Amino acid sequence: MRAIWKGSVSFGLVNVPVKLYSATESHDVSFRQVHAKDGGRIKYQRVCSIDGEEVAYADIAKGYETEDGEMVILSDDDMADLPVTSSREIAVEKFVPSDQIDPMLLEKSYYLEPEKTGAKPYALLRQALLDADRMAVVTVALRQRTTIAVLRVKDDVIVLQTMMWPDEIRKPDFSIEGGEVKDAEVKMATMLVDTLAGDFDASEFEDDYAEAVQELVKAKIEGGEIKRTPTSTKSSGEVVDLLAALQKSVQAAKDSRGESDGTEKSAKAAKKKPAKKSAAKKTAKKKAS
């Protein structure tokens, strides 16, 4: 893993120099929009909705749309005046009981690794959190914006989890009617809960959709159902270029010896199929990862 941020945790007069690592990564399947006929990627132009003209990046500004549909244009100078911070401090504001943190507030997770000089105070903070069964509510500046977060311990490592602001949690605007239940129904539901009771083990669950997509793509590649485009997979580029260079070298050698063109065509035909299969395999590996 590569550290994405360096700073220090401060609580009281104790300062713990740390590195921040992203603790999660998404394995969600993503697709590209392409032309069904030839596999070419679909491009989008930056077009103004008023005059219909394409807009250059230099002419694009940030706009804030009001509730009544009016647009407020914000210049670079306006943005420069906004409160931002480059502080490298994770400041502990207070230690709160763990059950007071609503899981809905938690957002992204990061691992905290101590610098060599901070190993002892890091261990001290970790043990204090465990013994008190509390989380540390902190403020931290990430991407030049101050946000609130919590520190907690997971597998002997202190984890920082950023939090949403309270007003970002939506309240349900619906009511549930007809929710009266009978004692016999409650008893039966409780029996069902007891039957399915157990401990959570994340390894018991699999992303069958992603696996199915990978198998489908692999099958199509092995069946030759691929489109070769000028921007085709970078992973196969070196193989194709190397093959072309070898073919040219062979042809040059044959020309110098005066060999027939029929032999060249036969050699190309023999080499073309396995080369395509090799490139396809690399493409499958690239997409699966």
Short mmCIF file of C-alpha atoms in Angstrom, two decimals:
data_model
loop_
_atom_site.label_atom_id
_atom_site.label_comp_id
_atom_site.label_asym_id
_atom_site.label_seq_id
_atom_site.Cartn_x
_atom_site.Cartn_y
_atom_site.Cartn_z
CA MET A 1 0.00 0.00 0.00
CA ARG A 2 1.07 3.58 -0.61
CA ALA A 3 0.54 6.29 2.00
CA ILE A 4 -1.86 8.97 0.75
CA TRP A 5 -1.36 11.43 3.62
CA LYS A 6 1.14 12.12 6.38
CA GLY A 7 0.50 14.02 9.58
CA SER A 8 0.06 13.44 13.28
CA VAL A 9 -2.60 12.57 15.83
CA SER A 10 -2.68 14.98 18.76
CA PHE A 11 -4.50 14.34 22.01
CA GLY A 12 -3.63 16.50 25.00
CA LEU A 13 0.12 17.04 24.92
CA VAL A 14 0.76 13.76 23.11
CA ASN A 15 1.64 13.85 19.43
CA VAL A 16 1.71 10.73 17.24
CA PRO A 17 3.25 11.06 13.75
CA VAL A 18 1.34 8.77 11.38
CA LYS A 19 0.82 7.76 7.76
CA LEU A 20 -2.64 7.33 6.27
CA TYR A 21 -3.56 4.43 3.97
CA SER A 22 -6.86 3.77 2.22
CA ALA A 23 -8.36 0.73 3.95
CA THR A 24 -10.84 -0.22 1.22
CA GLU A 25 -10.99 -0.68 -2.54
CA SER A 26 -13.94 -1.27 -4.82
CA HIS A 27 -14.18 -4.41 -6.95
CA ASP A 28 -17.39 -3.29 -8.59
CA VAL A 29 -17.75 -4.26 -12.25
CA SER A 30 -17.59 -1.34 -14.66
CA PHE A 31 -18.49 -1.24 -18.33
CA ARG A 32 -17.63 1.18 -21.13
CA GLN A 33 -20.14 2.51 -23.61
CA VAL A 34 -19.09 1.42 -27.09
CA HIS A 35 -20.38 1.28 -30.64
CA ALA A 36 -22.00 -2.16 -31.02
CA LYS A 37 -20.85 -2.38 -34.63
CA ASP A 38 -17.08 -2.05 -34.17
CA GLY A 39 -16.41 -1.69 -30.41
CA GLY A 40 -15.26 1.92 -30.65
CA ARG A 41 -15.60 3.89 -27.41
CA ILE A 42 -18.30 6.55 -27.23
CA LYS A 43 -16.96 10.07 -26.66
CA TYR A 44 -18.87 12.95 -25.14
CA GLN A 45 -18.45 16.59 -26.03
CA ARG A 46 -18.72 19.50 -23.62
CA VAL A 47 -21.64 21.33 -25.21
CA CYS A 48 -23.37 24.41 -23.81
CA SER A 49 -27.09 23.79 -23.30
CA ILE A 50 -27.92 27.37 -24.39
CA ASP A 51 -25.98 28.02 -27.60
CA GLY A 52 -25.25 24.41 -28.52
CA GLU A 53 -21.55 25.16 -29.00
CA GLU A 54 -18.70 22.97 -27.72
CA VAL A 55 -16.95 24.60 -24.75
CA ALA A 56 -13.18 24.50 -24.17
CA TYR A 57 -11.88 23.52 -20.76
CA ALA A 58 -10.48 27.04 -20.27
CA ASP A 59 -14.00 28.46 -20.54
CA ILE A 60 -15.59 26.10 -18.03
CA ALA A 61 -16.38 27.53 -14.58
CA LYS A 62 -18.03 26.22 -11.44
CA GLY A 63 -21.71 27.01 -11.07
CA TYR A 64 -24.04 26.70 -8.09
CA GLU A 65 -27.68 26.12 -9.00
CA THR A 66 -30.26 27.64 -6.64
CA GLU A 67 -33.55 25.99 -5.74
CA ASP A 68 -35.42 28.14 -8.27
CA GLY A 69 -33.09 27.16 -11.10
CA GLU A 70 -30.89 30.26 -11.16
CA MET A 71 -27.16 29.70 -11.77
CA VAL A 72 -24.49 31.46 -9.72
CA ILE A 73 -21.09 31.49 -11.44
CA LEU A 74 -18.08 31.11 -9.13
CA SER A 75 -14.71 32.31 -10.40
CA ASP A 76 -11.28 31.05 -9.41
CA ASP A 77 -10.91 34.11 -7.16
CA ASP A 78 -14.19 33.26 -5.45
CA MET A 79 -13.03 29.72 -4.84
CA ALA A 80 -9.69 30.95 -3.49
CA ASP A 81 -11.52 32.91 -0.77
CA LEU A 82 -13.30 29.84 0.57
CA PRO A 83 -12.10 28.41 3.90
CA VAL A 84 -9.59 25.65 3.16
CA THR A 85 -6.86 24.18 5.28
CA SER A 86 -3.66 22.26 4.70
CA SER A 87 -3.20 21.26 8.33
CA ARG A 88 -1.47 17.94 8.90
CA GLU A 89 -3.04 17.39 12.28
CA ILE A 90 -5.65 14.87 13.35
CA ALA A 91 -6.97 16.66 16.41
CA VAL A 92 -8.81 14.61 19.03
CA GLU A 93 -11.82 16.64 20.22
CA LYS A 94 -13.26 14.11 22.67
CA PHE A 95 -13.57 10.41 23.49
CA VAL A 96 -17.13 9.12 23.25
CA PRO A 97 -18.82 5.75 23.95
CA SER A 98 -18.70 3.56 20.86
CA ASP A 99 -22.47 2.99 20.84
CA GLN A 100 -23.10 6.73 20.42
CA ILE A 101 -21.72 6.73 16.87
CA ASP A 102 -24.51 6.00 14.40
CA PRO A 103 -23.12 3.66 11.68
CA MET A 104 -25.01 5.72 9.08
CA LEU A 105 -22.59 8.58 9.74
CA LEU A 106 -19.50 6.53 8.90
CA GLU A 107 -18.08 7.01 5.43
CA LYS A 108 -14.56 6.05 4.20
CA SER A 109 -12.02 4.07 6.21
CA TYR A 110 -8.25 4.57 6.49
CA TYR A 111 -5.48 2.73 8.33
CA LEU A 112 -3.11 4.74 10.51
CA GLU A 113 0.50 3.56 10.65
CA PRO A 114 2.86 5.17 13.15
CA GLU A 115 6.19 6.61 12.09
CA LYS A 116 9.15 5.00 13.88
CA THR A 117 9.31 7.85 16.38
CA GLY A 118 5.60 7.51 17.13
CA ALA A 119 5.39 3.77 17.86
CA LYS A 120 5.10 4.16 21.64
CA PRO A 121 2.47 6.95 21.77
CA TYR A 122 0.57 5.09 19.02
CA ALA A 123 0.45 1.98 21.21
CA LEU A 124 -0.61 4.15 24.14
CA LEU A 125 -3.55 5.65 22.25
CA ARG A 126 -4.57 2.24 20.90
CA GLN A 127 -4.62 0.69 24.35
CA ALA A 128 -6.49 3.65 25.84
CA LEU A 129 -9.23 3.30 23.22
CA LEU A 130 -9.53 -0.42 23.89
CA ASP A 131 -9.61 -0.14 27.67
CA ALA A 132 -12.15 2.67 27.65
CA ASP A 133 -14.27 1.06 24.90
CA ARG A 134 -14.56 4.48 23.30
CA MET A 135 -13.96 6.13 19.97
CA ALA A 136 -12.02 9.35 19.51
CA VAL A 137 -13.95 12.05 17.65
CA VAL A 138 -11.42 14.03 15.61
CA THR A 139 -11.21 16.80 13.05
CA VAL A 140 -8.90 16.34 10.09
CA ALA A 141 -8.19 18.17 6.83
CA LEU A 142 -8.33 15.87 3.81
CA ARG A 143 -8.20 17.31 0.29
CA GLN A 144 -8.05 20.81 1.83
CA ARG A 145 -11.43 20.42 3.53
CA THR A 146 -11.91 19.91 7.24
CA THR A 147 -14.12 17.00 8.16
CA ILE A 148 -15.05 15.08 11.27
CA ALA A 149 -13.97 11.50 11.78
CA VAL A 150 -13.53 8.87 14.45
CA LEU A 151 -10.57 6.77 15.53
CA ARG A 152 -11.20 3.19 16.59
CA VAL A 153 -9.13 0.02 16.90
CA LYS A 154 -9.38 -2.92 14.50
CA ASP A 155 -6.98 -5.87 14.72
CA ASP A 156 -4.38 -3.86 16.68
CA VAL A 157 -4.45 -1.07 14.09
CA ILE A 158 -5.99 2.36 14.63
CA VAL A 159 -8.55 3.07 11.93
CA LEU A 160 -9.73 6.53 10.94
CA GLN A 161 -13.24 6.66 9.54
CA THR A 162 -14.50 9.90 8.06
CA MET A 163 -18.07 10.88 8.90
CA MET A 164 -20.86 12.61 7.10
CA TRP A 165 -22.16 15.83 8.58
CA PRO A 166 -25.40 15.33 10.54
CA ASP A 167 -27.45 17.35 8.05
CA GLU A 168 -26.35 14.98 5.26
CA ILE A 169 -28.36 12.14 6.76
CA ARG A 170 -31.84 12.20 5.27
CA LYS A 171 -34.91 11.55 7.38
CA PRO A 172 -37.58 9.17 6.04
CA ASP A 173 -40.61 11.12 4.85
CA PHE A 174 -42.99 8.16 4.89
CA SER A 175 -45.03 6.42 7.56
CA ILE A 176 -45.58 2.70 7.98
CA GLU A 177 -49.21 1.70 8.34
CA GLY A 178 -50.77 -1.64 9.17
CA GLY A 179 -47.86 -2.69 11.35
CA GLU A 180 -49.90 -4.38 14.07
CA VAL A 181 -48.71 -7.90 14.79
CA LYS A 182 -50.11 -10.72 16.92
CA ASP A 183 -48.27 -12.44 19.77
CA ALA A 184 -48.25 -15.75 17.89
CA GLU A 185 -46.65 -14.05 14.88
CA VAL A 186 -43.99 -12.46 17.05
CA LYS A 187 -43.24 -15.81 18.65
CA MET A 188 -42.87 -17.49 15.26
CA ALA A 189 -40.66 -14.68 13.95
CA THR A 190 -38.46 -14.99 17.05
CA MET A 191 -38.11 -18.72 16.42
CA LEU A 192 -37.00 -17.96 12.86
CA VAL A 193 -34.41 -15.45 14.13
CA ASP A 194 -33.06 -18.06 16.54
CA THR A 195 -32.87 -20.62 13.75
CA LEU A 196 -30.81 -18.31 11.55
CA ALA A 197 -28.71 -16.89 14.39
CA GLY A 198 -24.93 -17.00 13.99
CA ASP A 199 -21.71 -14.98 13.87
CA PHE A 200 -20.85 -12.75 10.97
CA ASP A 201 -18.11 -14.05 8.66
CA ALA A 202 -17.55 -11.90 5.58
CA SER A 203 -15.77 -14.77 3.78
CA GLU A 204 -19.09 -16.64 3.57
CA PHE A 205 -20.39 -14.11 1.05
CA GLU A 206 -19.24 -13.75 -2.55
CA ASP A 207 -19.81 -11.22 -5.30
CA ASP A 208 -21.40 -13.68 -7.70
CA TYR A 209 -22.30 -10.91 -10.18
CA ALA A 210 -18.67 -9.84 -10.67
CA GLU A 211 -17.54 -13.45 -10.98
CA ALA A 212 -20.27 -14.18 -13.53
CA VAL A 213 -19.24 -11.15 -15.62
CA GLN A 214 -15.60 -12.23 -15.57
CA GLU A 215 -16.50 -15.75 -16.66
CA LEU A 216 -18.73 -14.39 -19.42
CA VAL A 217 -15.98 -12.10 -20.71
CA LYS A 218 -13.41 -14.91 -20.52
CA ALA A 219 -15.67 -17.23 -22.52
CA LYS A 220 -16.20 -14.60 -25.22
CA ILE A 221 -12.46 -13.94 -25.46
CA GLU A 222 -11.65 -17.62 -25.77
CA GLY A 223 -14.38 -17.91 -28.41
CA GLY A 224 -12.83 -15.08 -30.42
CA GLU A 225 -15.75 -12.69 -29.81
CA ILE A 226 -13.62 -9.56 -29.50
CA LYS A 227 -13.36 -6.32 -31.45
CA ARG A 228 -9.94 -5.03 -32.46
CA THR A 229 -9.87 -1.22 -32.45
CA PRO A 230 -7.03 1.33 -32.77
CA THR A 231 -7.24 1.80 -28.98
CA SER A 232 -7.49 -1.90 -28.12
CA THR A 233 -6.16 -3.16 -24.79
CA LYS A 234 -2.80 -1.78 -23.83
CA SER A 235 -1.85 -5.13 -22.33
CA SER A 236 -1.79 -6.77 -25.77
CA GLY A 237 -0.01 -3.90 -27.51
CA GLU A 238 3.51 -5.12 -26.79
CA VAL A 239 2.70 -8.63 -28.02
CA VAL A 240 1.20 -7.37 -31.30
CA ASP A 241 4.09 -4.93 -31.92
CA LEU A 242 6.67 -7.62 -31.16
CA LEU A 243 4.96 -10.06 -33.51
CA ALA A 244 4.83 -7.47 -36.30
CA ALA A 245 8.54 -6.75 -35.84
CA LEU A 246 9.39 -10.45 -35.97
CA GLN A 247 7.27 -10.95 -39.10
CA LYS A 248 9.02 -8.04 -40.83
CA SER A 249 12.41 -9.43 -39.83
CA VAL A 250 11.51 -12.88 -41.20
CA GLN A 251 10.24 -11.36 -44.44
CA ALA A 252 13.34 -9.23 -44.84
CA ALA A 253 15.51 -12.30 -44.38
CA LYS A 254 13.47 -14.25 -46.94
CA ASP A 255 13.59 -11.38 -49.43
CA SER A 256 17.35 -11.30 -49.13
CA ARG A 257 17.42 -15.03 -49.97
CA GLY A 258 14.87 -14.66 -52.75
CA GLU A 259 12.30 -17.03 -51.21
CA SER A 260 8.72 -17.21 -52.59
CA ASP A 261 5.83 -15.06 -51.33
CA GLY A 262 3.74 -18.20 -50.73
CA THR A 263 6.01 -19.24 -47.88
CA GLU A 264 5.54 -15.80 -46.29
CA LYS A 265 1.75 -16.06 -46.41
CA SER A 266 1.87 -19.53 -44.93
CA ALA A 267 4.09 -18.35 -42.07
CA LYS A 268 1.82 -15.39 -41.37
CA ALA A 269 -1.25 -17.62 -41.29
CA ALA A 270 0.44 -20.02 -38.90
CA LYS A 271 1.51 -17.26 -36.55
CA LYS A 272 -1.57 -15.10 -36.65
CA LYS A 273 -3.94 -17.41 -34.77
CA PRO A 274 -1.78 -18.22 -31.69
CA ALA A 275 -0.70 -14.58 -31.44
CA LYS A 276 -4.33 -13.48 -31.26
CA LYS A 277 -5.02 -16.08 -28.59
CA SER A 278 -2.05 -14.88 -26.55
CA ALA A 279 -3.23 -11.29 -26.72
CA ALA A 280 -6.74 -12.36 -25.74
CA LYS A 281 -5.46 -14.17 -22.67
CA LYS A 282 -3.61 -11.08 -21.54
CA THR A 283 -6.74 -9.02 -22.06
CA ALA A 284 -8.74 -11.43 -19.91
CA LYS A 285 -6.18 -11.22 -17.16
CA LYS A 286 -6.16 -7.44 -17.30
CA LYS A 287 -9.96 -7.16 -17.07
CA ALA A 288 -10.28 -9.79 -14.37
CA SER A 289 -7.87 -7.87 -12.17
#
